[in-house]
Structure formats: C-alpha cells, structure tokens
Tab-separated table of C-alpha atoms in Angstrom:
chain	number	residue	atom	x	y	z
M	1	UNK	CA	-0.322	-0.279	-0.105
M	2	UNK	CA	2.858	2.279	0.513
M	3	UNK	CA	4.391	1.745	-3.085
M	4	UNK	CA	2.332	4.180	-4.861
M	5	UNK	CA	3.483	7.056	-2.116
M	6	UNK	CA	6.940	5.831	-2.244
M	7	UNK	CA	6.900	5.888	-6.278
M	8	UNK	CA	5.510	9.465	-6.049
M	9	UNK	CA	8.419	10.686	-3.532
M	10	UNK	CA	11.062	9.172	-5.453
M	11	UNK	CA	9.701	10.858	-8.836
M	12	UNK	CA	9.043	14.087	-7.360
M	13	UNK	CA	12.070	14.226	-4.681
M	14	UNK	CA	14.566	11.644	-5.013
M	15	UNK	CA	15.416	11.323	-8.984
M	16	UNK	CA	15.213	14.973	-9.433
M	17	UNK	CA	18.087	15.741	-6.394
M	18	UNK	CA	20.547	13.421	-7.629
M	19	UNK	CA	20.042	14.054	-11.358
M	20	UNK	CA	20.612	17.537	-10.219
M	21	UNK	CA	23.771	16.216	-8.270
M	22	UNK	CA	25.044	14.307	-11.620
M	23	UNK	CA	24.355	17.634	-13.378
M	24	UNK	CA	26.802	19.855	-11.200
M	25	UNK	CA	29.270	17.285	-11.636
M	26	UNK	CA	29.427	18.075	-15.317
M	27	UNK	CA	30.305	20.783	-17.708
M	28	UNK	CA	26.367	21.103	-18.559
M	29	UNK	CA	25.941	24.118	-20.878
M	30	UNK	CA	22.506	24.092	-22.991
M	31	UNK	CA	24.266	26.525	-25.514
M	32	UNK	CA	27.112	23.970	-26.379
M	33	UNK	CA	25.945	21.101	-28.028
M	34	UNK	CA	27.503	17.644	-28.027
M	35	UNK	CA	28.224	15.535	-24.608
M	36	UNK	CA	28.332	17.130	-20.949
M	37	UNK	CA	31.720	16.174	-19.800
M	38	UNK	CA	32.224	15.043	-16.455
M	39	UNK	CA	34.364	17.688	-14.526
M	40	UNK	CA	34.321	16.342	-10.792
M	41	UNK	CA	33.973	19.370	-8.296
M	42	UNK	CA	35.108	22.338	-10.686
M	43	UNK	CA	31.766	23.975	-10.086
M	44	UNK	CA	31.836	23.856	-6.778
M	45	UNK	CA	35.488	25.436	-6.481
M	46	UNK	CA	34.096	27.935	-8.704
M	47	UNK	CA	31.494	28.706	-6.874
M	48	UNK	CA	33.812	29.857	-3.899
M	49	UNK	CA	35.995	31.981	-6.024
M	50	UNK	CA	33.132	33.994	-7.517
M	51	UNK	CA	32.860	37.317	-6.071
M	52	UNK	CA	29.152	36.986	-7.621
M	53	UNK	CA	28.138	34.229	-5.401
M	54	UNK	CA	29.574	35.912	-2.141
M	55	UNK	CA	27.447	39.118	-2.956
M	56	UNK	CA	24.584	37.256	-3.112
M	57	UNK	CA	24.733	35.324	-0.046
M	58	UNK	CA	25.468	38.571	1.627
M	59	UNK	CA	22.117	39.382	0.132
M	60	UNK	CA	20.291	36.503	1.771
M	61	UNK	CA	21.938	37.028	4.963
M	62	UNK	CA	20.836	40.237	5.447
M	63	UNK	CA	17.207	38.874	4.624
M	64	UNK	CA	18.044	35.806	7.478
M	65	UNK	CA	19.006	39.046	9.630
M	66	UNK	CA	15.670	40.570	9.004
M	67	UNK	CA	13.552	37.517	9.706
M	68	UNK	CA	15.517	36.882	12.862
M	69	UNK	CA	16.005	40.484	14.380
M	70	UNK	CA	12.990	41.859	13.175
M	71	UNK	CA	10.078	39.334	12.126
M	72	UNK	CA	10.659	37.013	15.367
M	73	UNK	CA	10.347	39.953	17.832
M	74	UNK	CA	7.744	41.701	16.452
M	75	UNK	CA	5.689	38.185	15.796
M	76	UNK	CA	6.588	37.535	18.991
M	77	UNK	CA	4.974	40.901	20.791
M	78	UNK	CA	1.894	40.671	18.451
M	79	UNK	CA	1.195	37.033	19.302
M	80	UNK	CA	1.163	37.954	23.181
M	81	UNK	CA	-0.965	40.918	22.743
M	82	UNK	CA	-3.689	38.847	20.770
M	83	UNK	CA	-3.203	36.120	23.585
M	84	UNK	CA	-4.009	38.958	26.302
M	85	UNK	CA	-7.276	39.829	24.572
M	86	UNK	CA	-10.615	37.996	25.713
M	87	UNK	CA	-12.810	39.116	22.261
M	88	UNK	CA	-12.221	39.224	18.890
M	89	UNK	CA	-9.075	36.952	18.747
M	90	UNK	CA	-10.213	34.830	15.846
M	91	UNK	CA	-11.375	37.955	13.821
M	92	UNK	CA	-8.064	39.414	14.196
M	93	UNK	CA	-6.085	36.105	13.222
M	94	UNK	CA	-8.287	35.911	10.132
M	95	UNK	CA	-6.982	39.249	9.480
M	96	UNK	CA	-3.416	38.633	10.006
M	97	UNK	CA	-3.805	35.860	7.294
M	98	UNK	CA	-4.784	38.069	4.655
M	99	UNK	CA	-1.172	39.414	3.876
M	100	UNK	CA	0.319	35.623	4.208
M	101	UNK	CA	-2.281	34.099	1.819
M	102	UNK	CA	-1.655	36.758	-0.941
M	103	UNK	CA	0.630	35.293	-3.813
M	104	UNK	CA	4.120	36.953	-3.516
M	105	UNK	CA	4.190	38.001	-6.647
M	106	UNK	CA	0.659	39.766	-6.024
M	107	UNK	CA	2.236	41.431	-3.120
M	108	UNK	CA	5.147	42.330	-4.656
M	109	UNK	CA	3.079	44.113	-7.581
M	110	UNK	CA	0.843	46.234	-5.264
M	111	UNK	CA	4.069	47.343	-3.894
M	112	UNK	CA	5.807	48.279	-6.958
M	113	UNK	CA	2.493	50.483	-7.284
M	114	UNK	CA	3.152	51.853	-3.346
M	115	UNK	CA	6.514	52.580	-4.139
M	116	UNK	CA	6.235	54.233	-7.475
M	117	UNK	CA	8.637	57.346	-7.682
M	118	UNK	CA	5.771	59.724	-8.988
M	119	UNK	CA	2.515	58.442	-8.152
M	120	UNK	CA	2.957	56.162	-5.040
M	121	UNK	CA	1.290	56.599	-1.933
M	122	UNK	CA	4.423	56.195	0.123
M	123	UNK	CA	6.255	59.030	-1.728
M	124	UNK	CA	3.045	61.086	-1.275
M	125	UNK	CA	2.760	60.797	2.228
M	126	UNK	CA	6.713	61.631	2.421
M	127	UNK	CA	6.261	64.588	0.291
M	128	UNK	CA	3.291	65.964	2.508
M	129	UNK	CA	5.861	65.724	5.337
M	130	UNK	CA	8.500	67.204	3.525
M	131	UNK	CA	10.930	64.025	4.437
M	132	UNK	CA	11.866	63.760	0.735
M	133	UNK	CA	10.782	61.383	-2.272
M	134	UNK	CA	13.249	58.909	-2.641
M	135	UNK	CA	13.468	56.049	-5.926
M	136	UNK	CA	12.816	52.890	-3.534
M	137	UNK	CA	13.947	49.968	-5.752
M	138	UNK	CA	16.245	52.018	-7.870
M	139	UNK	CA	18.202	53.288	-5.036
M	140	UNK	CA	21.008	50.764	-3.847
M	141	UNK	CA	21.347	52.009	-0.485
M	142	UNK	CA	17.098	51.583	-0.276
M	143	UNK	CA	16.532	49.025	-2.781
M	144	UNK	CA	17.373	46.076	-0.460
M	145	UNK	CA	15.705	47.562	2.917
M	146	UNK	CA	12.774	47.993	0.813
M	147	UNK	CA	12.680	44.462	0.018
M	148	UNK	CA	13.033	43.136	3.397
M	149	UNK	CA	10.335	45.270	4.615
M	150	UNK	CA	8.121	44.054	1.971
M	151	UNK	CA	8.904	40.210	3.036
M	152	UNK	CA	8.506	41.828	6.448
M	153	UNK	CA	5.008	42.904	5.936
M	154	UNK	CA	3.982	39.765	4.225
M	155	UNK	CA	5.600	36.988	6.506
M	156	UNK	CA	5.558	38.455	9.988
M	157	UNK	CA	1.783	37.680	10.210
M	158	UNK	CA	2.758	33.810	9.585
M	159	UNK	CA	5.375	34.256	12.512
M	160	UNK	CA	2.408	35.398	14.733
M	161	UNK	CA	0.296	33.008	14.076
M	162	UNK	CA	2.625	30.248	14.704
M	163	UNK	CA	3.317	31.699	17.886
M	164	UNK	CA	-0.206	32.847	18.890
M	165	UNK	CA	-1.027	28.722	18.347
M	166	UNK	CA	1.996	27.824	20.729
M	167	UNK	CA	0.744	29.963	23.521
M	168	UNK	CA	-2.540	28.852	23.217
M	169	UNK	CA	-1.393	25.220	23.684
M	170	UNK	CA	0.271	26.021	27.017
M	171	UNK	CA	-1.134	25.098	30.025
M	172	UNK	CA	-2.831	28.015	31.746
M	173	UNK	CA	-2.154	26.578	35.502
M	174	UNK	CA	1.529	27.596	35.049
M	175	UNK	CA	0.874	30.934	34.164
M	176	UNK	CA	-1.806	31.405	37.031
M	177	UNK	CA	0.719	30.011	39.449
M	178	UNK	CA	3.134	32.394	38.539
M	179	UNK	CA	1.129	34.979	39.048
M	180	UNK	CA	-0.121	34.230	42.463
M	181	UNK	CA	3.818	33.815	43.489
M	182	UNK	CA	3.880	37.529	42.480
M	183	UNK	CA	5.644	37.388	38.839
M	184	UNK	CA	5.343	40.366	36.743
M	185	UNK	CA	4.431	40.133	33.305
M	186	UNK	CA	7.925	40.358	31.630
M	187	UNK	CA	8.979	37.394	34.186
M	188	UNK	CA	6.131	35.187	32.904
M	189	UNK	CA	7.257	35.910	29.367
M	190	UNK	CA	11.030	35.080	29.911
M	191	UNK	CA	10.550	32.462	32.277
M	192	UNK	CA	7.570	30.554	31.107
M	193	UNK	CA	6.304	31.551	27.998
M	194	UNK	CA	9.868	31.658	25.895
M	195	UNK	CA	11.443	28.308	27.483
M	196	UNK	CA	8.103	26.375	26.616
M	197	UNK	CA	7.710	27.824	23.126
M	198	UNK	CA	11.167	27.219	22.032
M	199	UNK	CA	10.093	24.278	19.777
M	200	UNK	CA	7.298	26.121	18.344
M	201	UNK	CA	10.040	29.112	17.781
M	202	UNK	CA	12.083	26.573	16.506
M	203	UNK	CA	10.033	25.081	13.511
M	204	UNK	CA	8.615	29.075	12.814
M	205	UNK	CA	12.545	29.770	12.394
M	206	UNK	CA	13.181	26.551	10.182
M	207	UNK	CA	10.134	27.366	8.137
M	208	UNK	CA	11.392	31.169	7.209
M	209	UNK	CA	14.687	30.352	7.039
M	210	UNK	CA	13.571	27.671	4.393
M	211	UNK	CA	11.320	30.575	2.781
M	212	UNK	CA	13.830	32.957	2.946
M	213	UNK	CA	16.676	30.800	0.629
M	214	UNK	CA	13.662	30.055	-1.856
M	215	UNK	CA	12.667	33.828	-1.919
M	216	UNK	CA	12.221	34.933	-5.396
M	217	UNK	CA	9.041	36.294	-6.519
M	218	UNK	CA	9.449	39.889	-4.935
M	219	UNK	CA	12.717	40.216	-6.247
M	220	UNK	CA	11.940	39.141	-9.679
M	221	UNK	CA	8.954	41.560	-9.679
M	222	UNK	CA	10.405	44.633	-7.388
M	223	UNK	CA	14.038	44.909	-8.633
M	224	UNK	CA	15.016	42.009	-10.898
M	225	UNK	CA	17.901	41.855	-8.777
M	226	UNK	CA	19.163	45.631	-9.165
M	227	UNK	CA	20.073	48.090	-9.247
M	228	UNK	CA	23.159	46.147	-10.368
M	229	UNK	CA	23.279	42.941	-8.246
M	230	UNK	CA	22.403	44.834	-4.962
M	231	UNK	CA	19.498	43.017	-4.400
M	232	UNK	CA	20.481	39.689	-6.150
M	233	UNK	CA	20.062	36.459	-3.320
M	234	UNK	CA	21.335	33.057	-3.964
M	235	UNK	CA	17.945	31.650	-5.559
M	236	UNK	CA	17.978	34.447	-7.862
M	237	UNK	CA	21.561	34.113	-8.629
M	238	UNK	CA	20.951	30.427	-9.248
M	239	UNK	CA	18.342	31.582	-11.269
M	240	UNK	CA	20.282	33.821	-13.647
M	241	UNK	CA	23.058	31.380	-13.806
M	242	UNK	CA	20.524	28.454	-14.848
M	243	UNK	CA	17.672	30.175	-16.984
M	244	UNK	CA	19.555	32.994	-18.259
M	245	UNK	CA	23.096	32.053	-19.191
M	246	UNK	CA	21.967	28.213	-19.426
M	247	UNK	CA	24.751	27.158	-17.402
M	248	UNK	CA	22.943	24.108	-15.727
M	249	UNK	CA	26.045	22.432	-14.253
M	250	UNK	CA	26.937	25.492	-12.397
M	251	UNK	CA	23.480	26.282	-11.364
M	252	UNK	CA	22.857	23.024	-10.186
M	253	UNK	CA	26.096	23.224	-7.898
M	254	UNK	CA	24.749	26.307	-6.442
M	255	UNK	CA	21.248	24.617	-5.680
M	256	UNK	CA	23.121	21.471	-4.203
M	257	UNK	CA	25.180	24.079	-1.809
M	258	UNK	CA	22.265	25.831	-1.033
M	259	UNK	CA	20.656	22.407	0.176
M	260	UNK	CA	23.862	22.052	2.064
M	261	UNK	CA	23.239	25.464	3.984
M	262	UNK	CA	19.967	25.033	4.617
M	263	UNK	CA	20.104	21.342	6.035
M	264	UNK	CA	23.320	22.262	8.558
M	265	UNK	CA	21.008	25.521	9.558
M	266	UNK	CA	18.150	23.275	10.310
M	267	UNK	CA	19.693	20.529	11.877
M	268	UNK	CA	21.767	23.185	14.415
M	269	UNK	CA	18.526	24.899	15.119
M	270	UNK	CA	16.626	21.636	15.935
M	271	UNK	CA	19.701	20.389	18.040
M	272	UNK	CA	19.574	23.902	19.756
M	273	UNK	CA	15.763	24.227	20.237
M	274	UNK	CA	15.647	20.140	21.932
M	275	UNK	CA	18.295	20.989	24.201
M	276	UNK	CA	16.805	24.689	25.207
M	277	UNK	CA	13.239	23.023	25.632
M	278	UNK	CA	14.242	20.371	27.930
M	279	UNK	CA	15.952	23.002	29.935
M	280	UNK	CA	12.733	25.142	30.102
M	281	UNK	CA	10.675	22.136	31.023
M	282	UNK	CA	12.760	21.580	34.202
M	283	UNK	CA	12.955	25.080	34.872
M	284	UNK	CA	9.109	25.371	34.893
M	285	UNK	CA	8.639	22.057	36.858
C-alpha cells in the first residue's frame, strides 16, 4: 500500500535531487551542443571564487537577519498581545492571514505601485511631510531595505500566528501559579512562555529560513536583482545562471550548495531548540 506514495516521492524528490547532483558534476551548458563532460568538483570550486556568489550570499544573510531580528520579535510581541485579548481573537487571526495568503508575486506588484516614485502613496505621504521622495527600488542604498520591508509585511503575520498557536497550547495553570507567586508580566514571558515555546520558535524559524533561501518572487517583480546586483540573493543568482546563461552545471552546484547550507542551519536549530526546551521544562517544573 505504500508503493504508490514511495513511487511519487522517488519521482518528485529523490530522482530530481540525484539528477541535479549528477548535473552539478558536469560541464553542462545548454548553449554548447554535444556530450557534457565530467568535471568533478570544478563547479563547486568555481562557486567559492565567484565574487557574485559572495554578493548574493551577503544579500541572503541580510534577509535572514530581517527574519531573526525583525520578524521574530515583532511576531512574538503581536502573538502575546493577541493572546491577552479576551475578545475578537478569531477575527484578528483572520485579518493577520490576509498578507500571508496573498501570492508573493501579487504582493510584490502591489508594492511596486506603492513605491512608485511619481504616483505612489508612500512618496506622496513623505512629500506632504517634507521628508523627500526617494526612488525606493532604484536606489542602491534603499532597494534591499525596501525588499526586506515587503518580506516583513507579508510574513510577520505568519510568524505571529505560529507563535499565537503555541501560546494557546500552553497550560494556563503555570501562568496562574506564577501570577499568584507575584511574577511580573515580563518574568512570565521570559521564564515561562519563551522556554516552553522554544520548539515552536524553532519550527517557525526553520520554516522562515527555508522560505528565505527560496525567496524569488518579490525580487523578480520589484527589482529583478538590481540595481546592479544589490538585491540579487542566492535563489535569484541561481536562476540567472540556469535560465539566463543556461549554465545548468553551475546552477545545479549552486542549488546543491544551498541545500547543504539550509540542512546545516535546520539541523543546528533543531538541536538547539531540543536542548533548550528540555532545560525550559525542567525550569518550569
């Protein structure tokens, strides 16, 4: 009975993975006819000497920093706020879903209109306040922060809902006991909520890290990697190598390397949250 499922898994996941690994070890260029010769690890060695790779990795790390230092704190604060409400929790949770369920390409197109230099409402409001009217996606110093803000706007509600669901699953008896012992709100958050929520936090961060490494839509629509390569992350850099220059061997090596990086980050985060959650449970007990 498992055979159909295993066959689908092999066809959709296992075979493409090993085929991409095989292509990454060859000089596979679609513009060059003939056999694609075996070159071993040359594509991987080329990656580490490519300044464009390091530039795209730098952009990707900036997006990761936005997830960890912006989306998680704001999402946690909003989750705590919604959890304190006694009414309208379901309505607020539904409203928070709206940015998340919108297609990323549609959201990026909306923000293209909002960031428009001449007709966009963002610059209109800034003009009324005499704060200047920047060219958001055309300015090398503002294009990346603008993209990080769009990602923040769309996916912080997702972080909030995950953390809110985790808060709802915690036993009320612990919080009530802490309040009877005279604990302040901050002490409850720091000593009870955060330790017990670490598995949920780990899952939320892992999901967002995976989504950040796959981020493509908003970059393609808003900036197309520009100006220059300022907003070109690893996913977009891989796309350019594979579908603009048709260098499939190099693009496959980039994809395999990203898989390795994400796997290491996810494994480390899972191990960290497991150790932390055990310590948090002992402290709560």
